[in-house]
Amino acid sequence: MALSGDTDEVQDENLLAASVVLRFYEELDVPLVGADDETYLQGTVFFLAAQAKEAVKERGLRNAAFWVGIRQKVHTAFITQLSIRLDFSCFTGSIYKTMESTDDSTWANRIVLLCAEVLSFCYGENGHSLNHYSELLEFSEDWYRCKPPSFSPIYHQAPDSSKQEVFPQIWFMGDCHVIAIQHWHLARILLAAFDPRVPRMGPNQKKAPATIEAEIKHHVFNLCGIGFSNKAAPGPITACMGVSMCGDRVTDKFEQAALLDVLIKTEELQALSTQKAQYQLREAWNYQEAADFHE
């Protein structure tokens, strides 16, 4: 990625697209949880930063590659629990910060951007301002309430416990709808986990953790339901992100087995190594077989 330091080449949209593709293959070569030297991600960071202002205004290859790059950064930041290095000021006044009527792709990118901003709020160094949190929460609520009809499921079926079902079936019309709603769930998981309004003392202090745990579990189970109800390739991988980071909160043995199955099936379908994530969950749940796993 030596070109990422060249002031002329760093503006080349073709190189941005190439770095995003290389990062995609790099992601497939590293485990869901574990070592990731982020060689091509670092190059993508330079291209994203250099081309952000143009990408936000344009359509075409640069814009498409830019948003794929943002999603890659979101996924890495969510797993590593790190802030996203991006100057969000380039989005100020753009269509991505409004609820104006627009095409589905732009509407989906709005929630991807919000997810990136929430990650920076949670893991950044600027503290957890209540006003900032309220703005992020309000945007997530407005986005979901105002979303076009195309973002509503074409089929929704709650899990049937008599059939040993844990996750709902939630079908969407297209890939961008799957990506958008899953990123909305990721954002809501983070907003629940880092809610500065949670009482530290008083009569409601004991109730707050249980409420947060239930909300996070709801979003994780919906991530899994969406991921395996649709044919969109990123769906199961995004579901695994939620499982690997929040699955330890689940205490029911049957539900734990279902979450492990998500990791196992995704490895079979997507060739994404989830062995480390499986081991960490088994260990967190105190599974007997955890000791039998060898990295």
PDB file of C-alpha atoms in Angstrom:
ATOM      1  CA  MET A   1       0.000   0.000   0.000  1.00  0.00           C
ATOM      2  CA  ALA A   2       2.910   2.339  -0.669  1.00  0.00           C
ATOM      3  CA  LEU A   3       0.711   4.418  -2.978  1.00  0.00           C
ATOM      4  CA  SER A   4      -1.419   5.484  -0.025  1.00  0.00           C
ATOM      5  CA  GLY A   5       1.299   8.022   0.797  1.00  0.00           C
ATOM      6  CA  ASP A   6       1.301   9.606  -2.677  1.00  0.00           C
ATOM      7  CA  THR A   7      -0.726  12.833  -2.745  1.00  0.00           C
ATOM      8  CA  ASP A   8      -1.879  12.233  -6.331  1.00  0.00           C
ATOM      9  CA  GLU A   9      -2.515   8.502  -6.277  1.00  0.00           C
ATOM     10  CA  VAL A  10      -4.420   8.692  -2.990  1.00  0.00           C
ATOM     11  CA  GLN A  11      -7.178  10.551  -4.870  1.00  0.00           C
ATOM     12  CA  ASP A  12      -7.583   7.739  -7.424  1.00  0.00           C
ATOM     13  CA  GLU A  13     -11.013   6.137  -7.038  1.00  0.00           C
ATOM     14  CA  ASN A  14      -9.759   2.960  -8.709  1.00  0.00           C
ATOM     15  CA  LEU A  15      -7.143   2.520  -5.988  1.00  0.00           C
ATOM     16  CA  LEU A  16      -9.795   3.070  -3.337  1.00  0.00           C
ATOM     17  CA  ALA A  17     -11.869   0.318  -4.919  1.00  0.00           C
ATOM     18  CA  ALA A  18      -8.822  -1.951  -5.166  1.00  0.00           C
ATOM     19  CA  SER A  19      -7.946  -1.449  -1.494  1.00  0.00           C
ATOM     20  CA  VAL A  20     -11.515  -2.304  -0.492  1.00  0.00           C
ATOM     21  CA  VAL A  21     -11.412  -5.520  -2.532  1.00  0.00           C
ATOM     22  CA  LEU A  22      -8.033  -6.474  -1.045  1.00  0.00           C
ATOM     23  CA  ARG A  23      -9.371  -5.829   2.447  1.00  0.00           C
ATOM     24  CA  PHE A  24     -12.342  -8.098   1.692  1.00  0.00           C
ATOM     25  CA  TYR A  25     -10.025 -11.002   0.908  1.00  0.00           C
ATOM     26  CA  GLU A  26      -7.881 -10.122   3.919  1.00  0.00           C
ATOM     27  CA  GLU A  27     -10.961 -10.396   6.147  1.00  0.00           C
ATOM     28  CA  LEU A  28     -11.600 -13.908   4.866  1.00  0.00           C
ATOM     29  CA  ASP A  29      -8.059 -14.941   5.822  1.00  0.00           C
ATOM     30  CA  VAL A  30      -8.302 -13.869   9.463  1.00  0.00           C
ATOM     31  CA  PRO A  31     -10.507 -15.294  12.214  1.00  0.00           C
ATOM     32  CA  LEU A  32     -13.655 -13.513  13.370  1.00  0.00           C
ATOM     33  CA  VAL A  33     -11.902 -12.956  16.698  1.00  0.00           C
ATOM     34  CA  GLY A  34      -8.125 -12.973  16.835  1.00  0.00           C
ATOM     35  CA  ALA A  35      -5.032 -11.697  15.056  1.00  0.00           C
ATOM     36  CA  ASP A  36      -5.601  -9.262  12.190  1.00  0.00           C
ATOM     37  CA  ASP A  37      -2.669  -7.179  11.005  1.00  0.00           C
ATOM     38  CA  GLU A  38      -5.082  -4.996   8.987  1.00  0.00           C
ATOM     39  CA  THR A  39      -2.533  -4.444   6.229  1.00  0.00           C
ATOM     40  CA  TYR A  40      -5.048  -3.458   3.569  1.00  0.00           C
ATOM     41  CA  LEU A  41      -7.423  -1.853   6.038  1.00  0.00           C
ATOM     42  CA  GLN A  42      -4.712   0.665   6.884  1.00  0.00           C
ATOM     43  CA  GLY A  43      -4.372   1.507   3.201  1.00  0.00           C
ATOM     44  CA  THR A  44      -8.135   1.838   2.895  1.00  0.00           C
ATOM     45  CA  VAL A  45      -8.109   4.313   5.796  1.00  0.00           C
ATOM     46  CA  PHE A  46      -5.838   6.665   3.839  1.00  0.00           C
ATOM     47  CA  PHE A  47      -7.958   6.453   0.692  1.00  0.00           C
ATOM     48  CA  LEU A  48     -11.210   6.954   2.612  1.00  0.00           C
ATOM     49  CA  ALA A  49      -9.853  10.013   4.395  1.00  0.00           C
ATOM     50  CA  ALA A  50      -8.447  11.530   1.207  1.00  0.00           C
ATOM     51  CA  GLN A  51     -11.563  10.945  -0.913  1.00  0.00           C
ATOM     52  CA  ALA A  52     -14.311  11.406   1.669  1.00  0.00           C
ATOM     53  CA  LYS A  53     -15.465  14.879   0.585  1.00  0.00           C
ATOM     54  CA  GLU A  54     -15.749  13.846  -3.071  1.00  0.00           C
ATOM     55  CA  ALA A  55     -17.311  10.458  -2.271  1.00  0.00           C
ATOM     56  CA  VAL A  56     -20.054  12.024  -0.162  1.00  0.00           C
ATOM     57  CA  LYS A  57     -21.076  14.299  -3.046  1.00  0.00           C
ATOM     58  CA  GLU A  58     -20.688  11.872  -5.959  1.00  0.00           C
ATOM     59  CA  ARG A  59     -22.318   8.738  -7.286  1.00  0.00           C
ATOM     60  CA  GLY A  60     -20.554   5.918  -9.083  1.00  0.00           C
ATOM     61  CA  LEU A  61     -17.475   3.845  -8.299  1.00  0.00           C
ATOM     62  CA  ARG A  62     -15.935   6.186  -5.731  1.00  0.00           C
ATOM     63  CA  ASN A  63     -19.157   6.446  -3.735  1.00  0.00           C
ATOM     64  CA  ALA A  64     -19.821   2.693  -3.850  1.00  0.00           C
ATOM     65  CA  ALA A  65     -16.266   1.787  -2.805  1.00  0.00           C
ATOM     66  CA  PHE A  66     -16.323   4.437  -0.091  1.00  0.00           C
ATOM     67  CA  TRP A  67     -19.383   2.955   1.619  1.00  0.00           C
ATOM     68  CA  VAL A  68     -18.078  -0.586   1.396  1.00  0.00           C
ATOM     69  CA  GLY A  69     -14.906   0.702   3.044  1.00  0.00           C
ATOM     70  CA  ILE A  70     -16.942   2.330   5.815  1.00  0.00           C
ATOM     71  CA  ARG A  71     -18.766  -0.959   6.464  1.00  0.00           C
ATOM     72  CA  GLN A  72     -15.423  -2.759   6.675  1.00  0.00           C
ATOM     73  CA  LYS A  73     -14.222  -0.235   9.256  1.00  0.00           C
ATOM     74  CA  VAL A  74     -17.461  -0.605  11.213  1.00  0.00           C
ATOM     75  CA  HIS A  75     -17.103  -4.380  11.356  1.00  0.00           C
ATOM     76  CA  THR A  76     -13.481  -4.215  12.489  1.00  0.00           C
ATOM     77  CA  ALA A  77     -14.206  -1.525  15.087  1.00  0.00           C
ATOM     78  CA  PHE A  78     -17.168  -3.466  16.485  1.00  0.00           C
ATOM     79  CA  ILE A  79     -15.120  -6.646  16.948  1.00  0.00           C
ATOM     80  CA  THR A  80     -11.999  -4.927  18.297  1.00  0.00           C
ATOM     81  CA  GLN A  81     -13.984  -2.434  20.413  1.00  0.00           C
ATOM     82  CA  LEU A  82     -12.090   0.517  18.966  1.00  0.00           C
ATOM     83  CA  SER A  83     -13.147   3.903  17.654  1.00  0.00           C
ATOM     84  CA  ILE A  84     -13.316   4.569  13.908  1.00  0.00           C
ATOM     85  CA  ARG A  85     -10.647   6.928  12.599  1.00  0.00           C
ATOM     86  CA  LEU A  86     -12.677   9.119  10.291  1.00  0.00           C
ATOM     87  CA  ASP A  87     -13.378  12.840  10.068  1.00  0.00           C
ATOM     88  CA  PHE A  88     -17.160  12.873  10.266  1.00  0.00           C
ATOM     89  CA  SER A  89     -17.305  16.583   9.453  1.00  0.00           C
ATOM     90  CA  CYS A  90     -17.364  15.724   5.738  1.00  0.00           C
ATOM     91  CA  PHE A  91     -20.947  14.498   6.215  1.00  0.00           C
ATOM     92  CA  THR A  92     -22.193  17.751   7.748  1.00  0.00           C
ATOM     93  CA  GLY A  93     -25.038  19.144   5.668  1.00  0.00           C
ATOM     94  CA  SER A  94     -25.058  16.096   3.393  1.00  0.00           C
ATOM     95  CA  ILE A  95     -28.055  13.978   2.465  1.00  0.00           C
ATOM     96  CA  TYR A  96     -26.722  11.263   4.783  1.00  0.00           C
ATOM     97  CA  LYS A  97     -27.559  13.377   7.848  1.00  0.00           C
ATOM     98  CA  THR A  98     -31.208  14.009   6.980  1.00  0.00           C
ATOM     99  CA  MET A  99     -34.469  12.110   6.734  1.00  0.00           C
ATOM    100  CA  GLU A 100     -35.220  13.433   3.255  1.00  0.00           C
ATOM    101  CA  SER A 101     -36.795  11.072   0.766  1.00  0.00           C
ATOM    102  CA  THR A 102     -34.094   9.327  -1.273  1.00  0.00           C
ATOM    103  CA  ASP A 103     -33.132   6.046  -2.907  1.00  0.00           C
ATOM    104  CA  ASP A 104     -32.792   2.883  -0.814  1.00  0.00           C
ATOM    105  CA  SER A 105     -29.016   2.736  -1.123  1.00  0.00           C
ATOM    106  CA  THR A 106     -28.578   6.212   0.358  1.00  0.00           C
ATOM    107  CA  TRP A 107     -31.128   5.445   3.061  1.00  0.00           C
ATOM    108  CA  ALA A 108     -29.132   2.327   3.987  1.00  0.00           C
ATOM    109  CA  ASN A 109     -25.855   4.245   4.066  1.00  0.00           C
ATOM    110  CA  ARG A 110     -27.375   6.684   6.547  1.00  0.00           C
ATOM    111  CA  ILE A 111     -27.642   3.962   9.175  1.00  0.00           C
ATOM    112  CA  VAL A 112     -24.176   2.603   8.330  1.00  0.00           C
ATOM    113  CA  LEU A 113     -22.856   6.102   9.022  1.00  0.00           C
ATOM    114  CA  LEU A 114     -24.789   6.262  12.285  1.00  0.00           C
ATOM    115  CA  CYS A 115     -23.292   2.931  13.339  1.00  0.00           C
ATOM    116  CA  ALA A 116     -19.818   4.334  12.665  1.00  0.00           C
ATOM    117  CA  GLU A 117     -20.611   7.440  14.711  1.00  0.00           C
ATOM    118  CA  VAL A 118     -21.978   5.353  17.585  1.00  0.00           C
ATOM    119  CA  LEU A 119     -18.770   3.294  17.622  1.00  0.00           C
ATOM    120  CA  SER A 120     -16.738   6.506  17.861  1.00  0.00           C
ATOM    121  CA  PHE A 121     -18.968   7.697  20.692  1.00  0.00           C
ATOM    122  CA  CYS A 122     -18.588   4.415  22.595  1.00  0.00           C
ATOM    123  CA  TYR A 123     -14.872   3.826  22.107  1.00  0.00           C
ATOM    124  CA  GLY A 124     -13.558   7.311  21.357  1.00  0.00           C
ATOM    125  CA  GLU A 125     -11.585   9.560  23.676  1.00  0.00           C
ATOM    126  CA  ASN A 126     -14.083  12.419  23.856  1.00  0.00           C
ATOM    127  CA  GLY A 127     -16.167  10.999  26.696  1.00  0.00           C
ATOM    128  CA  HIS A 128     -19.810   9.978  26.775  1.00  0.00           C
ATOM    129  CA  SER A 129     -21.711  13.247  26.510  1.00  0.00           C
ATOM    130  CA  LEU A 130     -25.405  12.870  27.306  1.00  0.00           C
ATOM    131  CA  ASN A 131     -26.305  15.404  24.604  1.00  0.00           C
ATOM    132  CA  HIS A 132     -24.283  13.527  21.983  1.00  0.00           C
ATOM    133  CA  TYR A 133     -25.808  10.229  23.066  1.00  0.00           C
ATOM    134  CA  SER A 134     -29.309  11.705  22.812  1.00  0.00           C
ATOM    135  CA  GLU A 135     -28.597  12.917  19.267  1.00  0.00           C
ATOM    136  CA  LEU A 136     -27.408   9.468  18.183  1.00  0.00           C
ATOM    137  CA  LEU A 137     -30.356   7.745  19.839  1.00  0.00           C
ATOM    138  CA  GLU A 138     -32.823  10.184  18.287  1.00  0.00           C
ATOM    139  CA  PHE A 139     -31.344   9.677  14.811  1.00  0.00           C
ATOM    140  CA  SER A 140     -31.638   5.900  15.163  1.00  0.00           C
ATOM    141  CA  GLU A 141     -35.268   6.232  16.219  1.00  0.00           C
ATOM    142  CA  ASP A 142     -36.081   8.725  13.453  1.00  0.00           C
ATOM    143  CA  TRP A 143     -34.358   6.543  10.841  1.00  0.00           C
ATOM    144  CA  TYR A 144     -36.360   3.480  11.824  1.00  0.00           C
ATOM    145  CA  ARG A 145     -39.647   5.367  12.093  1.00  0.00           C
ATOM    146  CA  CYS A 146     -39.199   7.188   8.760  1.00  0.00           C
ATOM    147  CA  LYS A 147     -37.677   4.317   6.760  1.00  0.00           C
ATOM    148  CA  PRO A 148     -39.345   3.652   3.387  1.00  0.00           C
ATOM    149  CA  PRO A 149     -41.805   0.735   3.126  1.00  0.00           C
ATOM    150  CA  SER A 150     -39.159  -1.242   1.218  1.00  0.00           C
ATOM    151  CA  PHE A 151     -37.180  -1.551   4.460  1.00  0.00           C
ATOM    152  CA  SER A 152     -40.015  -3.338   6.227  1.00  0.00           C
ATOM    153  CA  PRO A 153     -39.889  -7.155   6.215  1.00  0.00           C
ATOM    154  CA  ILE A 154     -41.895  -8.911   3.539  1.00  0.00           C
ATOM    155  CA  TYR A 155     -42.309 -11.778   6.024  1.00  0.00           C
ATOM    156  CA  HIS A 156     -41.879 -11.983   9.785  1.00  0.00           C
ATOM    157  CA  GLN A 157     -42.426 -15.055  11.904  1.00  0.00           C
ATOM    158  CA  ALA A 158     -41.629 -15.200  15.613  1.00  0.00           C
ATOM    159  CA  PRO A 159     -39.702 -18.287  16.764  1.00  0.00           C
ATOM    160  CA  ASP A 160     -41.810 -21.298  17.728  1.00  0.00           C
ATOM    161  CA  SER A 161     -40.382 -22.814  20.903  1.00  0.00           C
ATOM    162  CA  SER A 162     -42.367 -26.016  20.318  1.00  0.00           C
ATOM    163  CA  LYS A 163     -40.273 -26.508  17.169  1.00  0.00           C
ATOM    164  CA  GLN A 164     -37.078 -25.679  19.041  1.00  0.00           C
ATOM    165  CA  GLU A 165     -36.745 -22.347  17.220  1.00  0.00           C
ATOM    166  CA  VAL A 166     -34.731 -19.557  18.831  1.00  0.00           C
ATOM    167  CA  PHE A 167     -34.474 -16.891  16.125  1.00  0.00           C
ATOM    168  CA  PRO A 168     -37.268 -15.177  14.176  1.00  0.00           C
ATOM    169  CA  GLN A 169     -37.631 -15.493  10.421  1.00  0.00           C
ATOM    170  CA  ILE A 170     -37.344 -12.035   8.875  1.00  0.00           C
ATOM    171  CA  TRP A 171     -37.271 -11.717   5.099  1.00  0.00           C
ATOM    172  CA  PHE A 172     -36.354  -8.577   3.169  1.00  0.00           C
ATOM    173  CA  MET A 173     -36.549  -7.684  -0.514  1.00  0.00           C
ATOM    174  CA  GLY A 174     -32.886  -6.909  -1.169  1.00  0.00           C
ATOM    175  CA  ASP A 175     -29.344  -6.939   0.129  1.00  0.00           C
ATOM    176  CA  CYS A 176     -29.242  -3.234   1.000  1.00  0.00           C
ATOM    177  CA  HIS A 177     -32.287  -3.679   3.233  1.00  0.00           C
ATOM    178  CA  VAL A 178     -30.605  -6.571   5.056  1.00  0.00           C
ATOM    179  CA  ILE A 179     -27.394  -4.564   5.510  1.00  0.00           C
ATOM    180  CA  ALA A 180     -29.303  -1.513   6.750  1.00  0.00           C
ATOM    181  CA  ILE A 181     -31.505  -3.234   9.306  1.00  0.00           C
ATOM    182  CA  GLN A 182     -28.608  -5.311  10.643  1.00  0.00           C
ATOM    183  CA  HIS A 183     -26.519  -2.158  11.113  1.00  0.00           C
ATOM    184  CA  TRP A 184     -29.475  -0.566  12.883  1.00  0.00           C
ATOM    185  CA  HIS A 185     -29.470  -3.517  15.296  1.00  0.00           C
ATOM    186  CA  LEU A 186     -25.689  -3.176  15.786  1.00  0.00           C
ATOM    187  CA  ALA A 187     -26.114   0.517  16.589  1.00  0.00           C
ATOM    188  CA  ARG A 188     -28.909  -0.247  19.049  1.00  0.00           C
ATOM    189  CA  ILE A 189     -26.758  -2.862  20.796  1.00  0.00           C
ATOM    190  CA  LEU A 190     -24.035  -0.268  21.325  1.00  0.00           C
ATOM    191  CA  LEU A 191     -26.485   2.425  22.416  1.00  0.00           C
ATOM    192  CA  ALA A 192     -27.964   0.042  24.983  1.00  0.00           C
ATOM    193  CA  ALA A 193     -24.575  -1.069  26.310  1.00  0.00           C
ATOM    194  CA  PHE A 194     -23.195   2.493  26.623  1.00  0.00           C
ATOM    195  CA  ASP A 195     -26.321   4.307  27.791  1.00  0.00           C
ATOM    196  CA  PRO A 196     -25.148   7.138  30.083  1.00  0.00           C
ATOM    197  CA  ARG A 197     -28.678   7.505  31.452  1.00  0.00           C
ATOM    198  CA  VAL A 198     -28.493   4.224  33.363  1.00  0.00           C
ATOM    199  CA  PRO A 199     -28.978   4.996  37.057  1.00  0.00           C
ATOM    200  CA  ARG A 200     -25.954   4.319  39.237  1.00  0.00           C
ATOM    201  CA  MET A 201     -27.908   4.611  42.472  1.00  0.00           C
ATOM    202  CA  GLY A 202     -31.512   4.595  43.646  1.00  0.00           C
ATOM    203  CA  PRO A 203     -34.458   2.173  43.430  1.00  0.00           C
ATOM    204  CA  ASN A 204     -34.126   1.640  39.651  1.00  0.00           C
ATOM    205  CA  GLN A 205     -30.433   0.791  39.786  1.00  0.00           C
ATOM    206  CA  LYS A 206     -31.038  -2.959  40.186  1.00  0.00           C
ATOM    207  CA  LYS A 207     -33.610  -3.107  37.377  1.00  0.00           C
ATOM    208  CA  ALA A 208     -31.448  -1.345  34.772  1.00  0.00           C
ATOM    209  CA  PRO A 209     -28.982  -4.173  33.997  1.00  0.00           C
ATOM    210  CA  ALA A 210     -31.752  -6.694  33.368  1.00  0.00           C
ATOM    211  CA  THR A 211     -33.509  -4.280  31.020  1.00  0.00           C
ATOM    212  CA  ILE A 212     -30.301  -3.639  29.088  1.00  0.00           C
ATOM    213  CA  GLU A 213     -29.490  -7.359  28.860  1.00  0.00           C
ATOM    214  CA  ALA A 214     -32.961  -8.103  27.482  1.00  0.00           C
ATOM    215  CA  GLU A 215     -32.656  -5.356  24.870  1.00  0.00           C
ATOM    216  CA  ILE A 216     -29.220  -6.495  23.715  1.00  0.00           C
ATOM    217  CA  LYS A 217     -30.405 -10.117  23.509  1.00  0.00           C
ATOM    218  CA  HIS A 218     -33.393  -8.989  21.417  1.00  0.00           C
ATOM    219  CA  HIS A 219     -31.139  -7.251  18.908  1.00  0.00           C
ATOM    220  CA  VAL A 220     -28.642 -10.139  18.724  1.00  0.00           C
ATOM    221  CA  PHE A 221     -31.407 -12.678  18.079  1.00  0.00           C
ATOM    222  CA  ASN A 222     -32.841 -10.436  15.350  1.00  0.00           C
ATOM    223  CA  LEU A 223     -29.375 -10.155  13.784  1.00  0.00           C
ATOM    224  CA  CYS A 224     -29.234 -13.952  13.630  1.00  0.00           C
ATOM    225  CA  GLY A 225     -32.769 -14.279  12.313  1.00  0.00           C
ATOM    226  CA  ILE A 226     -32.127 -11.775   9.537  1.00  0.00           C
ATOM    227  CA  GLY A 227     -28.727 -13.259   8.730  1.00  0.00           C
ATOM    228  CA  PHE A 228     -30.088 -16.730   8.046  1.00  0.00           C
ATOM    229  CA  SER A 229     -33.477 -15.773   6.593  1.00  0.00           C
ATOM    230  CA  ASN A 230     -31.954 -13.959   3.625  1.00  0.00           C
ATOM    231  CA  LYS A 231     -29.424 -14.853   0.953  1.00  0.00           C
ATOM    232  CA  ALA A 232     -27.370 -11.663   1.334  1.00  0.00           C
ATOM    233  CA  ALA A 233     -23.743 -12.751   1.814  1.00  0.00           C
ATOM    234  CA  PRO A 234     -22.880 -10.300   4.627  1.00  0.00           C
ATOM    235  CA  GLY A 235     -25.925 -11.347   6.675  1.00  0.00           C
ATOM    236  CA  PRO A 236     -24.507 -14.360   8.561  1.00  0.00           C
ATOM    237  CA  ILE A 237     -21.151 -12.610   9.081  1.00  0.00           C
ATOM    238  CA  THR A 238     -22.838  -9.572  10.634  1.00  0.00           C
ATOM    239  CA  ALA A 239     -24.878 -11.927  12.814  1.00  0.00           C
ATOM    240  CA  CYS A 240     -21.635 -13.528  13.999  1.00  0.00           C
ATOM    241  CA  MET A 241     -20.368 -10.120  15.072  1.00  0.00           C
ATOM    242  CA  GLY A 242     -23.284  -9.764  17.446  1.00  0.00           C
ATOM    243  CA  VAL A 243     -22.962 -13.342  18.684  1.00  0.00           C
ATOM    244  CA  SER A 244     -19.225 -13.129  19.337  1.00  0.00           C
ATOM    245  CA  MET A 245     -19.459  -9.821  21.218  1.00  0.00           C
ATOM    246  CA  CYS A 246     -22.719 -10.329  23.135  1.00  0.00           C
ATOM    247  CA  GLY A 247     -23.340 -14.072  23.252  1.00  0.00           C
ATOM    248  CA  ASP A 248     -21.761 -14.402  26.692  1.00  0.00           C
ATOM    249  CA  ARG A 249     -24.790 -12.569  28.113  1.00  0.00           C
ATOM    250  CA  VAL A 250     -27.098 -15.492  27.204  1.00  0.00           C
ATOM    251  CA  THR A 251     -27.619 -17.979  30.035  1.00  0.00           C
ATOM    252  CA  ASP A 252     -30.160 -20.425  28.604  1.00  0.00           C
ATOM    253  CA  LYS A 253     -28.384 -23.604  27.415  1.00  0.00           C
ATOM    254  CA  PHE A 254     -30.684 -24.111  24.431  1.00  0.00           C
ATOM    255  CA  GLU A 255     -30.170 -20.536  23.268  1.00  0.00           C
ATOM    256  CA  GLN A 256     -26.422 -20.888  23.783  1.00  0.00           C
ATOM    257  CA  ALA A 257     -26.416 -23.921  21.495  1.00  0.00           C
ATOM    258  CA  ALA A 258     -28.318 -21.937  18.854  1.00  0.00           C
ATOM    259  CA  LEU A 259     -25.766 -19.117  19.007  1.00  0.00           C
ATOM    260  CA  LEU A 260     -22.895 -21.566  18.624  1.00  0.00           C
ATOM    261  CA  ASP A 261     -24.701 -23.028  15.625  1.00  0.00           C
ATOM    262  CA  VAL A 262     -24.714 -19.562  14.017  1.00  0.00           C
ATOM    263  CA  LEU A 263     -20.916 -19.448  14.277  1.00  0.00           C
ATOM    264  CA  ILE A 264     -20.520 -23.017  13.010  1.00  0.00           C
ATOM    265  CA  LYS A 265     -22.870 -22.586  10.045  1.00  0.00           C
ATOM    266  CA  THR A 266     -21.286 -19.286   9.039  1.00  0.00           C
ATOM    267  CA  GLU A 267     -17.858 -20.903   8.980  1.00  0.00           C
ATOM    268  CA  GLU A 268     -19.256 -23.643   6.733  1.00  0.00           C
ATOM    269  CA  LEU A 269     -21.084 -21.232   4.410  1.00  0.00           C
ATOM    270  CA  GLN A 270     -18.734 -18.236   4.304  1.00  0.00           C
ATOM    271  CA  ALA A 271     -15.333 -19.826   5.077  1.00  0.00           C
ATOM    272  CA  LEU A 272     -14.944 -17.356   7.943  1.00  0.00           C
ATOM    273  CA  SER A 273     -12.932 -18.808  10.808  1.00  0.00           C
ATOM    274  CA  THR A 274     -15.094 -18.660  13.947  1.00  0.00           C
ATOM    275  CA  GLN A 275     -13.152 -21.218  15.999  1.00  0.00           C
ATOM    276  CA  LYS A 276     -11.706 -18.641  18.400  1.00  0.00           C
ATOM    277  CA  ALA A 277     -15.119 -17.037  18.897  1.00  0.00           C
ATOM    278  CA  GLN A 278     -16.667 -20.450  19.590  1.00  0.00           C
ATOM    279  CA  TYR A 279     -13.995 -21.209  22.140  1.00  0.00           C
ATOM    280  CA  GLN A 280     -14.393 -17.885  23.912  1.00  0.00           C
ATOM    281  CA  LEU A 281     -18.158 -18.336  24.217  1.00  0.00           C
ATOM    282  CA  ARG A 282     -17.844 -21.899  25.500  1.00  0.00           C
ATOM    283  CA  GLU A 283     -15.350 -20.685  28.046  1.00  0.00           C
ATOM    284  CA  ALA A 284     -17.596 -17.779  29.102  1.00  0.00           C
ATOM    285  CA  TRP A 285     -20.527 -20.178  29.462  1.00  0.00           C
ATOM    286  CA  ASN A 286     -18.347 -22.683  31.336  1.00  0.00           C
ATOM    287  CA  TYR A 287     -18.984 -25.399  28.773  1.00  0.00           C
ATOM    288  CA  GLN A 288     -17.155 -28.636  29.599  1.00  0.00           C
ATOM    289  CA  GLU A 289     -15.919 -29.016  26.037  1.00  0.00           C
ATOM    290  CA  ALA A 290     -14.193 -25.622  26.187  1.00  0.00           C
ATOM    291  CA  ALA A 291     -11.102 -27.307  27.585  1.00  0.00           C
ATOM    292  CA  ASP A 292     -10.953 -29.612  24.598  1.00  0.00           C
ATOM    293  CA  PHE A 293     -10.477 -26.775  22.108  1.00  0.00           C
ATOM    294  CA  HIS A 294      -6.958 -26.067  20.909  1.00  0.00           C
ATOM    295  CA  GLU A 295      -6.083 -22.873  19.013  1.00  0.00           C
TER     296      GLU A 295
END
